[in-house]
Tab-separated table of C-alpha atoms in Angstrom:
chain	number	residue	atom	x	y	z
A	97	MET	CA	2.193	1.568	-24.077
A	98	PRO	CA	0.687	0.545	-20.920
A	99	PRO	CA	-2.753	2.173	-20.051
A	100	SER	CA	-1.245	3.662	-16.568
A	101	ARG	CA	1.737	5.799	-16.098
A	102	PHE	CA	2.518	3.558	-12.644
A	103	LEU	CA	4.225	0.274	-12.548
A	104	CYS	CA	4.204	-2.092	-9.441
A	105	LEU	CA	6.222	-4.200	-8.406
A	106	THR	CA	4.871	-7.205	-6.561
A	107	ILE	CA	6.767	-9.475	-4.490
A	108	LEU	CA	5.626	-12.708	-3.186
A	109	GLY	CA	7.338	-13.379	-0.303
A	110	TYR	CA	8.604	-16.365	1.913
A	111	ARG	CA	9.631	-16.113	5.652
A	112	LYS	CA	13.147	-17.362	6.072
A	113	PRO	CA	13.012	-21.391	6.876
A	114	GLY	CA	12.806	-21.517	10.960
A	115	MET	CA	10.891	-18.041	11.185
A	116	SER	CA	7.768	-17.656	12.854
A	117	GLU	CA	4.579	-15.894	11.230
A	118	GLU	CA	4.931	-13.427	14.138
A	119	ALA	CA	8.860	-12.863	13.773
A	120	TYR	CA	8.134	-12.527	10.495
A	121	ARG	CA	5.701	-9.947	10.600
A	122	ARG	CA	7.185	-7.864	13.598
A	123	HIS	CA	10.759	-7.375	11.241
A	124	MET	CA	8.992	-6.490	9.070
A	125	ASN	CA	6.568	-3.743	10.549
A	126	LYS	CA	9.697	-3.143	13.162
A	127	VAL	CA	12.736	-3.436	11.684
A	128	SER	CA	12.482	-3.586	7.619
A	129	ALA	CA	9.412	-0.626	7.335
A	130	PRO	CA	10.526	2.167	8.888
A	131	MET	CA	14.536	1.603	7.530
A	132	THR	CA	12.590	1.942	3.961
A	133	LYS	CA	10.164	4.095	4.339
A	134	ASP	CA	11.924	7.257	4.031
A	135	LEU	CA	14.622	6.298	1.412
A	136	MET	CA	11.293	5.326	-1.093
A	137	THR	CA	9.810	8.448	-0.709
A	138	LYS	CA	12.921	10.267	-1.855
A	139	TYR	CA	13.350	8.331	-5.065
A	140	GLY	CA	9.543	8.966	-6.049
A	141	VAL	CA	7.466	5.635	-4.769
A	142	LYS	CA	4.451	6.782	-5.046
A	143	ARG	CA	3.141	3.872	-2.570
A	144	TRP	CA	3.857	0.791	-0.742
A	145	THR	CA	1.806	-1.565	0.877
A	146	VAL	CA	2.506	-5.069	2.579
A	147	ILE	CA	-0.193	-7.603	2.879
A	148	HIS	CA	0.093	-10.314	5.370
A	149	ASN	CA	-0.951	-13.404	4.612
A	150	PRO	CA	-0.686	-15.598	7.748
A	151	LYS	CA	-2.343	-19.343	8.053
A	152	GLN	CA	-5.020	-17.791	10.089
A	153	THR	CA	-6.076	-15.473	7.097
A	154	ARG	CA	-5.662	-18.362	4.447
A	155	ASN	CA	-7.880	-20.424	6.255
A	156	LEU	CA	-10.876	-17.816	5.438
A	157	MET	CA	-10.705	-19.051	1.555
A	158	SER	CA	-12.967	-21.859	3.646
A	159	ARG	CA	-15.681	-19.369	3.487
A	160	ILE	CA	-15.413	-18.051	-0.040
A	161	PHE	CA	-14.343	-21.248	-1.833
A	162	ASP	CA	-16.162	-22.042	-5.606
A	163	ARG	CA	-14.993	-24.208	-8.445
A	164	GLN	CA	-12.941	-20.376	-9.826
A	165	MET	CA	-11.647	-19.691	-6.565
A	166	ALA	CA	-9.831	-22.564	-5.718
A	167	ASN	CA	-5.946	-22.774	-5.280
A	168	VAL	CA	-4.749	-20.814	-2.023
A	169	ALA	CA	-2.038	-18.862	-2.425
A	170	ASP	CA	1.023	-19.984	0.779
A	171	TYR	CA	2.688	-16.827	0.423
A	172	ASP	CA	3.770	-15.489	3.659
A	173	CYS	CA	3.310	-11.833	2.231
A	174	PHE	CA	2.210	-9.611	-0.897
A	175	SER	CA	4.278	-6.537	-1.188
A	176	GLN	CA	3.582	-3.633	-3.497
A	177	VAL	CA	5.825	-0.746	-4.671
A	178	VAL	CA	4.368	1.875	-6.956
A	179	PHE	CA	6.306	4.020	-8.621
A	180	GLU	CA	6.394	5.967	-12.055
A	181	SER	CA	9.781	4.775	-13.503
A	182	ILE	CA	12.003	2.226	-13.431
A	183	GLU	CA	14.742	4.109	-13.412
A	184	HIS	CA	13.723	5.589	-10.184
A	185	TYR	CA	13.297	2.281	-8.456
A	186	LYS	CA	17.329	1.524	-10.055
A	187	LYS	CA	18.027	4.446	-8.360
A	188	MET	CA	16.976	3.296	-4.713
A	189	LYS	CA	18.434	0.405	-4.883
A	190	GLU	CA	22.352	1.974	-5.689
A	191	ASP	CA	21.610	4.534	-2.879
A	192	PRO	CA	24.583	3.677	0.023
A	193	TYR	CA	22.342	3.819	2.428
A	194	TYR	CA	20.115	1.060	0.660
A	195	LYS	CA	23.207	-0.975	0.035
A	196	LYS	CA	24.441	-0.524	4.017
A	197	HIS	CA	21.254	-1.503	5.846
A	198	LEU	CA	18.659	-3.157	3.381
A	199	PHE	CA	20.366	-4.989	0.633
A	200	ASP	CA	21.396	-7.281	3.517
A	201	ASP	CA	18.496	-7.333	5.656
A	202	HIS	CA	16.528	-9.041	3.208
A	203	GLU	CA	18.418	-12.356	4.594
A	204	ASN	CA	17.412	-11.707	7.793
A	205	PHE	CA	13.570	-12.653	7.169
A	206	ALA	CA	12.753	-13.424	3.935
A	207	ASP	CA	13.375	-16.858	2.011
A	208	ILE	CA	15.007	-14.859	-1.216
A	209	LYS	CA	15.619	-18.425	-2.871
A	210	ARG	CA	11.709	-18.961	-3.043
A	211	SER	CA	10.490	-15.395	-3.228
A	212	GLU	CA	9.300	-14.654	-6.728
A	213	MET	CA	8.502	-11.271	-7.817
A	214	THR	CA	7.250	-8.909	-10.907
A	215	VAL	CA	6.541	-6.083	-12.309
A	216	GLY	CA	3.529	-4.711	-14.216
A	217	TRP	CA	1.461	-1.616	-14.665
A	218	ILE	CA	-2.040	-0.912	-12.257
A	219	GLU	CA	-5.757	-0.398	-13.244
A	220	GLU	CA	-7.742	1.052	-10.685
A	221	TRP	CA	-11.515	0.599	-10.797
A	222	VAL	CA	-12.701	1.071	-7.438
A	223	ASN	CA	-10.654	3.120	-4.395
A	224	ASN	CA	-12.071	3.855	-0.483
A	225	GLY	CA	-15.761	2.973	-1.805
A	226	GLU	CA	-15.243	5.439	-5.096
A	227	VAL	CA	-15.482	4.168	-9.121
A	228	ARG	CA	-12.515	4.961	-10.385
A	229	ASP	CA	-11.230	5.027	-14.032
A	230	GLY	CA	-7.005	4.874	-13.372
A	231	LEU	CA	-5.142	5.420	-10.421
A	232	ALA	CA	-3.781	8.687	-9.612
A	233	PHE	CA	-1.501	10.451	-7.057
A	234	ASP	CA	-2.397	13.941	-6.893
A	235	SER	CA	-1.450	15.718	-4.298
A	236	ASN	CA	-3.906	18.395	-4.625
A	237	ARG	CA	-7.093	16.022	-5.369
A	238	VAL	CA	-9.626	16.540	-2.451
A	239	SER	CA	-11.694	13.533	-1.739
A	240	LYS	CA	-15.617	13.787	-1.773
A	241	ARG	CA	-15.573	13.563	1.543
A	242	TRP	CA	-13.737	15.854	2.396
A	243	LYS	CA	-15.094	18.327	0.250
A	244	SER	CA	-18.552	17.634	1.593
A	245	THR	CA	-17.198	17.864	5.048
A	246	PHE	CA	-16.000	21.137	4.261
A	247	TYR	CA	-19.161	22.783	3.020
A	248	VAL	CA	-21.334	22.006	5.530
A	249	PHE	CA	-19.089	23.658	7.749
A	250	LEU	CA	-18.807	26.841	5.392
A	251	THR	CA	-22.704	26.538	5.584
A	252	PHE	CA	-22.562	26.438	9.533
A	253	LEU	CA	-19.982	28.804	9.750
A	254	ALA	CA	-22.560	31.220	7.305
A	255	LEU	CA	-25.827	30.800	9.608
A	256	PHE	CA	-24.028	30.664	13.020
A	257	PRO	CA	-25.012	34.218	13.267
A	258	PHE	CA	-27.998	33.708	12.737
A	259	TYR	CA	-28.682	30.657	15.144
A	260	HIS	CA	-26.768	32.843	17.527
A	261	THR	CA	-29.166	35.460	17.884
A	262	GLY	CA	-32.433	32.904	17.357
A	263	MET	CA	-33.399	33.729	14.494
A	264	ILE	CA	-32.692	30.668	13.124
A	265	THR	CA	-33.087	27.398	15.001
A	266	PHE	CA	-31.559	23.527	14.547
């Protein structure tokens, strides 16, 4: 049994031969993503991210090279889709909208023969500067920063009448 209930489809993507890096990113951001994101949420996708990997950022690797970090990946992007069930993802791919609009769209920008993919589970250790012990998507979860801001606001509201009358000053 995996230690996480969330699976992640990772696509190691190459752009279509002859397509520029800019045209590739533009198609993904302006065409593909807008067509895809609502369908993904309909089928329970928890997170979808695309990490663009143009030559400009790949060149930054030279600044952190060492004997353990010497092989630079040449993929044009890394796309990650997080979901709870393979069945949910399969249902999304069976949706008539997916079949009509998205299936063929991949061939407009992606090198479907060279791109690779895999599915694994997620273990999350740090998120948003906070140590984590696993991955959670709880809509009722409130961040520590938001709670702190809320408590400061409540304190201000409680003290405002005293400030307004001059009994205390800040």
